[in-house]
Amino acid sequence: MKVVVVGGGFGGLLTVRGLRNADVDVTLVDRQNFFLFQPLVYQVATGSLSSVEIALPLRQILKRQRNARVVLGEATAFDLDAQRVVVDDLPNGEGQVELPYDVLVVAGGSRYSYFGHDEWAPNAPELKSLQGALDLRDRILLAFEAAEAERDDAAREAWLTFVIVGAGPTGVEMAGQIAELARSLRREYRAVDTSTARVLLVEATEHVLGAFPGPLPHKAERQLRSLGVTPLLSSTVVGVEAESVEVEDRSGTRTRIAARTAVWAAGVTASPLARALADATGAETDRAGRLLVAPDLTVAGRTNVFALGDMVSVEGQRLHGVAPVAMQQGRHAARMIASGAREPFHYRDKGELATIGRSRAVGVVRGIELSGFLAWALWLGIHIVYLIGFQNRLLVLTRWIFSYLTRGRGARLIHRERTRSAG
Amino acid sequence: MKVVVVGGGFGGLLTVRGLRNADVDVTLVDRQNFFLFQPLVYQVATGSLSSVEIALPLRQILKRQRNARVVLGEATAFDLDAQRVVVDDLPNGEGQVELPYDVLVVAGGSRYSYFGHDEWAPNAPELKSLQGALDLRDRILLAFEAAEAERDDAAREAWLTFVIVGAGPTGVEMAGQIAELARSLRREYRAVDTSTARVLLVEATEHVLGAFPGPLPHKAERQLRSLGVTPLLSSTVVGVEAESVEVEDRSGTRTRIAARTAVWAAGVTASPLARALADATGAETDRAGRLLVAPDLTVAGRTNVFALGDMVSVEGQRLHGVAPVAMQQGRHAARMIASGAREPFHYRDKGELATIGRSRAVGVVRGIELSGFLAWALWLGIHIVYLIGFQNRLLVLTRWIFSYLTRGRGARLIHRERTRSAG
């Protein structure tokens, strides 16, 4: 039996791994040659981790799984009648291939959307892909360099102002990290005091981490403020330019913030593969572009087509777009494919944690609300355990121990080819 | 006293560090925000090391040296009468600054030249800068991916053919690493046997590592062949295109090698700063563009202008363009600046080592010729000891131990935004 899995994130990879002892041939299709440990991407953007520590080549992960192969390329269309996936953008630059399947699993993930304002993207890179994080790292580090070189006070202040859009876990973590980075760099600059940097966290709702229960959003807000982050709640972004971000509060008042660096972590939308699969099957999508799938993760009554992870909404279930959901769905899909049975997916919610900075975090674990050092230690432990691959795990641990002891940041290299204009 | 040091490589950085207890103000100017451990750059190109392991932010290195500051920008001109250095391309994108000095030290390093054929560069990236190494890493990894996707035998063979130009230490090390990489990736691909890859090392002279004494070039050649590398000696490159490299042997016969990946490691030429300083002082340059300096490293009789490292030729001395020379010259310059004396530089030659692959190396240490495992172990130890910064040293050691034990390569991420054409 031929199984084609599209997408090498948490959901897709766990599907493939779950089939390692099954009597099937699995083909994993991804545009990138690596699996990305997405929950830590923001740490790359601030130089705490380097890309190799949160990304591992798919071929390396699947090296010993002899029933699996990897195809590097972009799945662009599904022919469900002929049971084929069209894969484009092959690495040899020639044409496309059609991969035949008996069972198809699509796990394309999600991305941030700019609320219909794609023109904001160049000035506010998204913090979900590795490319976005590396781009942001260059910008953030160059902003401190520019502040050091700048003689005009107002211009310097704009270089030292960072606006993060969206106060979900990623935005909160990023805001805390930038504040910590600014403080830890203080002694490296001579003309400027980087610890005077302003970090503004813009959020449309009334709370940071609004999805967390009870007092946790308030606690998170207090922890953010103690780090020097200023939350701008009940505020929406109405404009992003190279040198400013415009924000509108609930009363309709607009404020233009002079800021040279903006980070986008809002407006989650499903992968375009959700749309492609909806078009091919007649399934519906929701407002966030997510494909509606049956409780057993099948699509539009086809028992050999599964979709899972951030790009789907499971009928009758309200699930967050987090890694544990995708992982459990991937394992569930693999079990169903191996056994031939079709059973509803049930999410076992072990909790959720969001870190805010060094020794600061909030979360719920098995129903218990936690905050502060304990939550942070738990967050650290869980993320290290889940980082796939022994090599990476030890290296991340080593780097983090150093980072914690020395308050240093190793991965602070500006790779960008610098040109005469900064921007 | 104001000291301006241009260039944050081995020579410039050691000058700055050597002045840490002197009663001077030091300004270090560099285009990049990091010091690069250049002798290991080739390991980034094959994914054995990631960039953070061989690069360290200059500000981090000089954080505690309170008499030193870093200016990120490109030194473009020297006004020796007004005693000023013009620095352009500042990170805030505005204008330029002129840095006044009492003493000037210029250490701009060297680069590879394409023998007047700069049009070859896009198809054969140089292996000296971090940018070049990252570019090559993407190309090499994509070449294996393309071979996996390719159905045409001849085309597949071209994807699996790697041509390295120049058999100095960098070229030899790179050839060995690619051969090892191809072998170690064998089990990760399903459609292609990567260990059938051809690695060709083109060298204009009769020997690989021709600068090494006695039987070492022969031993190095034998070790290369045992790894599967084919040296093409007494051969010069006469053309580089996207899909082929043309080579001419001593008899004038030209051969076109179908190869999709070429690496440039030949034709060392001095930094353009040598030319700029020659124009400003009237000093001479040699055929490789190196500035001729007095035995005390001063330029054209000016006792407050020093030049050192790969970009100079010291009057009456024949020195290789290697890190230990630049380091000793940097320390020497710092001592002279602190004391006010001007004394001739003498190189203490402790030897030279070139690694060829896992457990393979050749070299001369304190006059003794070494090859094989002992030379390799010594090479490894020396490079780790010299890697600046405790954090990096331990991480590199950790990664290398893993790499040795597992024969795995961690840093194999393709960062390049892939487009429809391969190239």
PDB file of N, CA and C in Angstrom, chain A residues 6 74-80 84-88 96-99 101 104 273 276-277 280:
ATOM      1  N   VAL A   6       1.905  14.610   2.882  1.00  0.00           N
ATOM      2  CA  VAL A   6       2.350  15.932   2.450  1.00  0.00           C
ATOM      3  C   VAL A   6       2.578  16.812   3.678  1.00  0.00           C
ATOM      4  N   GLU A  74       7.239  20.821  -3.887  1.00  0.00           N
ATOM      5  CA  GLU A  74       6.018  21.438  -3.394  1.00  0.00           C
ATOM      6  C   GLU A  74       4.790  20.751  -3.957  1.00  0.00           C
ATOM      7  N   ALA A  75       3.954  20.206  -3.073  1.00  0.00           N
ATOM      8  CA  ALA A  75       2.691  19.599  -3.515  1.00  0.00           C
ATOM      9  C   ALA A  75       1.778  20.736  -3.944  1.00  0.00           C
ATOM     10  N   THR A  76       1.338  20.711  -5.198  1.00  0.00           N
ATOM     11  CA  THR A  76       0.556  21.838  -5.696  1.00  0.00           C
ATOM     12  C   THR A  76      -0.871  21.467  -6.058  1.00  0.00           C
ATOM     13  N   ALA A  77      -1.140  20.183  -6.280  1.00  0.00           N
ATOM     14  CA  ALA A  77      -2.500  19.803  -6.646  1.00  0.00           C
ATOM     15  C   ALA A  77      -2.770  18.352  -6.281  1.00  0.00           C
ATOM     16  N   PHE A  78      -4.054  18.055  -6.077  1.00  0.00           N
ATOM     17  CA  PHE A  78      -4.467  16.699  -5.739  1.00  0.00           C
ATOM     18  C   PHE A  78      -5.459  16.214  -6.783  1.00  0.00           C
ATOM     19  N   ASP A  79      -5.163  15.073  -7.376  1.00  0.00           N
ATOM     20  CA  ASP A  79      -6.124  14.450  -8.289  1.00  0.00           C
ATOM     21  C   ASP A  79      -6.695  13.241  -7.559  1.00  0.00           C
ATOM     22  N   LEU A  80      -7.859  13.444  -6.915  1.00  0.00           N
ATOM     23  CA  LEU A  80      -8.377  12.396  -6.038  1.00  0.00           C
ATOM     24  C   LEU A  80      -8.954  11.218  -6.808  1.00  0.00           C
ATOM     25  N   ARG A  84      -3.565  10.733  -7.227  1.00  0.00           N
ATOM     26  CA  ARG A  84      -2.213  11.221  -7.452  1.00  0.00           C
ATOM     27  C   ARG A  84      -2.024  12.598  -6.826  1.00  0.00           C
ATOM     28  N   VAL A  85      -0.815  12.839  -6.359  1.00  0.00           N
ATOM     29  CA  VAL A  85      -0.440  14.168  -5.873  1.00  0.00           C
ATOM     30  C   VAL A  85       0.558  14.756  -6.863  1.00  0.00           C
ATOM     31  N   VAL A  86       0.319  15.987  -7.282  1.00  0.00           N
ATOM     32  CA  VAL A  86       1.249  16.646  -8.196  1.00  0.00           C
ATOM     33  C   VAL A  86       2.288  17.398  -7.369  1.00  0.00           C
ATOM     34  N   VAL A  87       3.555  17.080  -7.623  1.00  0.00           N
ATOM     35  CA  VAL A  87       4.643  17.739  -6.885  1.00  0.00           C
ATOM     36  C   VAL A  87       5.487  18.546  -7.851  1.00  0.00           C
ATOM     37  N   ASP A  88       5.666  19.789  -7.507  1.00  0.00           N
ATOM     38  CA  ASP A  88       6.328  20.763  -8.370  1.00  0.00           C
ATOM     39  C   ASP A  88       7.611  21.247  -7.718  1.00  0.00           C
ATOM     40  N   GLN A  96       7.691  18.308 -13.121  1.00  0.00           N
ATOM     41  CA  GLN A  96       6.987  17.914 -11.916  1.00  0.00           C
ATOM     42  C   GLN A  96       6.866  16.399 -11.903  1.00  0.00           C
ATOM     43  N   VAL A  97       6.516  15.854 -10.759  1.00  0.00           N
ATOM     44  CA  VAL A  97       6.214  14.424 -10.712  1.00  0.00           C
ATOM     45  C   VAL A  97       4.807  14.259 -10.169  1.00  0.00           C
ATOM     46  N   GLU A  98       4.195  13.125 -10.520  1.00  0.00           N
ATOM     47  CA  GLU A  98       2.913  12.784  -9.932  1.00  0.00           C
ATOM     48  C   GLU A  98       3.114  11.549  -9.085  1.00  0.00           C
ATOM     49  N   LEU A  99       2.784  11.667  -7.817  1.00  0.00           N
ATOM     50  CA  LEU A  99       2.973  10.543  -6.910  1.00  0.00           C
ATOM     51  C   LEU A  99       1.643   9.827  -6.721  1.00  0.00           C
ATOM     52  N   TYR A 101      -1.023   7.332  -4.930  1.00  0.00           N
ATOM     53  CA  TYR A 101      -1.211   6.905  -3.539  1.00  0.00           C
ATOM     54  C   TYR A 101      -2.430   5.997  -3.414  1.00  0.00           C
ATOM     55  N   LEU A 104      -3.801   9.066   1.304  1.00  0.00           N
ATOM     56  CA  LEU A 104      -3.177  10.394   1.295  1.00  0.00           C
ATOM     57  C   LEU A 104      -3.361  11.050   2.662  1.00  0.00           C
ATOM     58  N   LEU A 273      -2.704  24.510   1.168  1.00  0.00           N
ATOM     59  CA  LEU A 273      -3.084  23.126   0.854  1.00  0.00           C
ATOM     60  C   LEU A 273      -4.502  22.828   1.330  1.00  0.00           C
ATOM     61  N   ALA A 276      -6.604  23.903  -1.530  1.00  0.00           N
ATOM     62  CA  ALA A 276      -6.446  22.976  -2.652  1.00  0.00           C
ATOM     63  C   ALA A 276      -7.224  21.691  -2.408  1.00  0.00           C
ATOM     64  N   LEU A 277      -7.169  21.202  -1.169  1.00  0.00           N
ATOM     65  CA  LEU A 277      -7.864  19.968  -0.841  1.00  0.00           C
ATOM     66  C   LEU A 277      -9.377  20.196  -0.785  1.00  0.00           C
ATOM     67  N   ALA A 280     -10.581  20.169  -4.303  1.00  0.00           N
ATOM     68  CA  ALA A 280     -10.558  18.837  -4.902  1.00  0.00           C
ATOM     69  C   ALA A 280     -11.654  17.939  -4.359  1.00  0.00           C
TER      70      ALA A 280
END
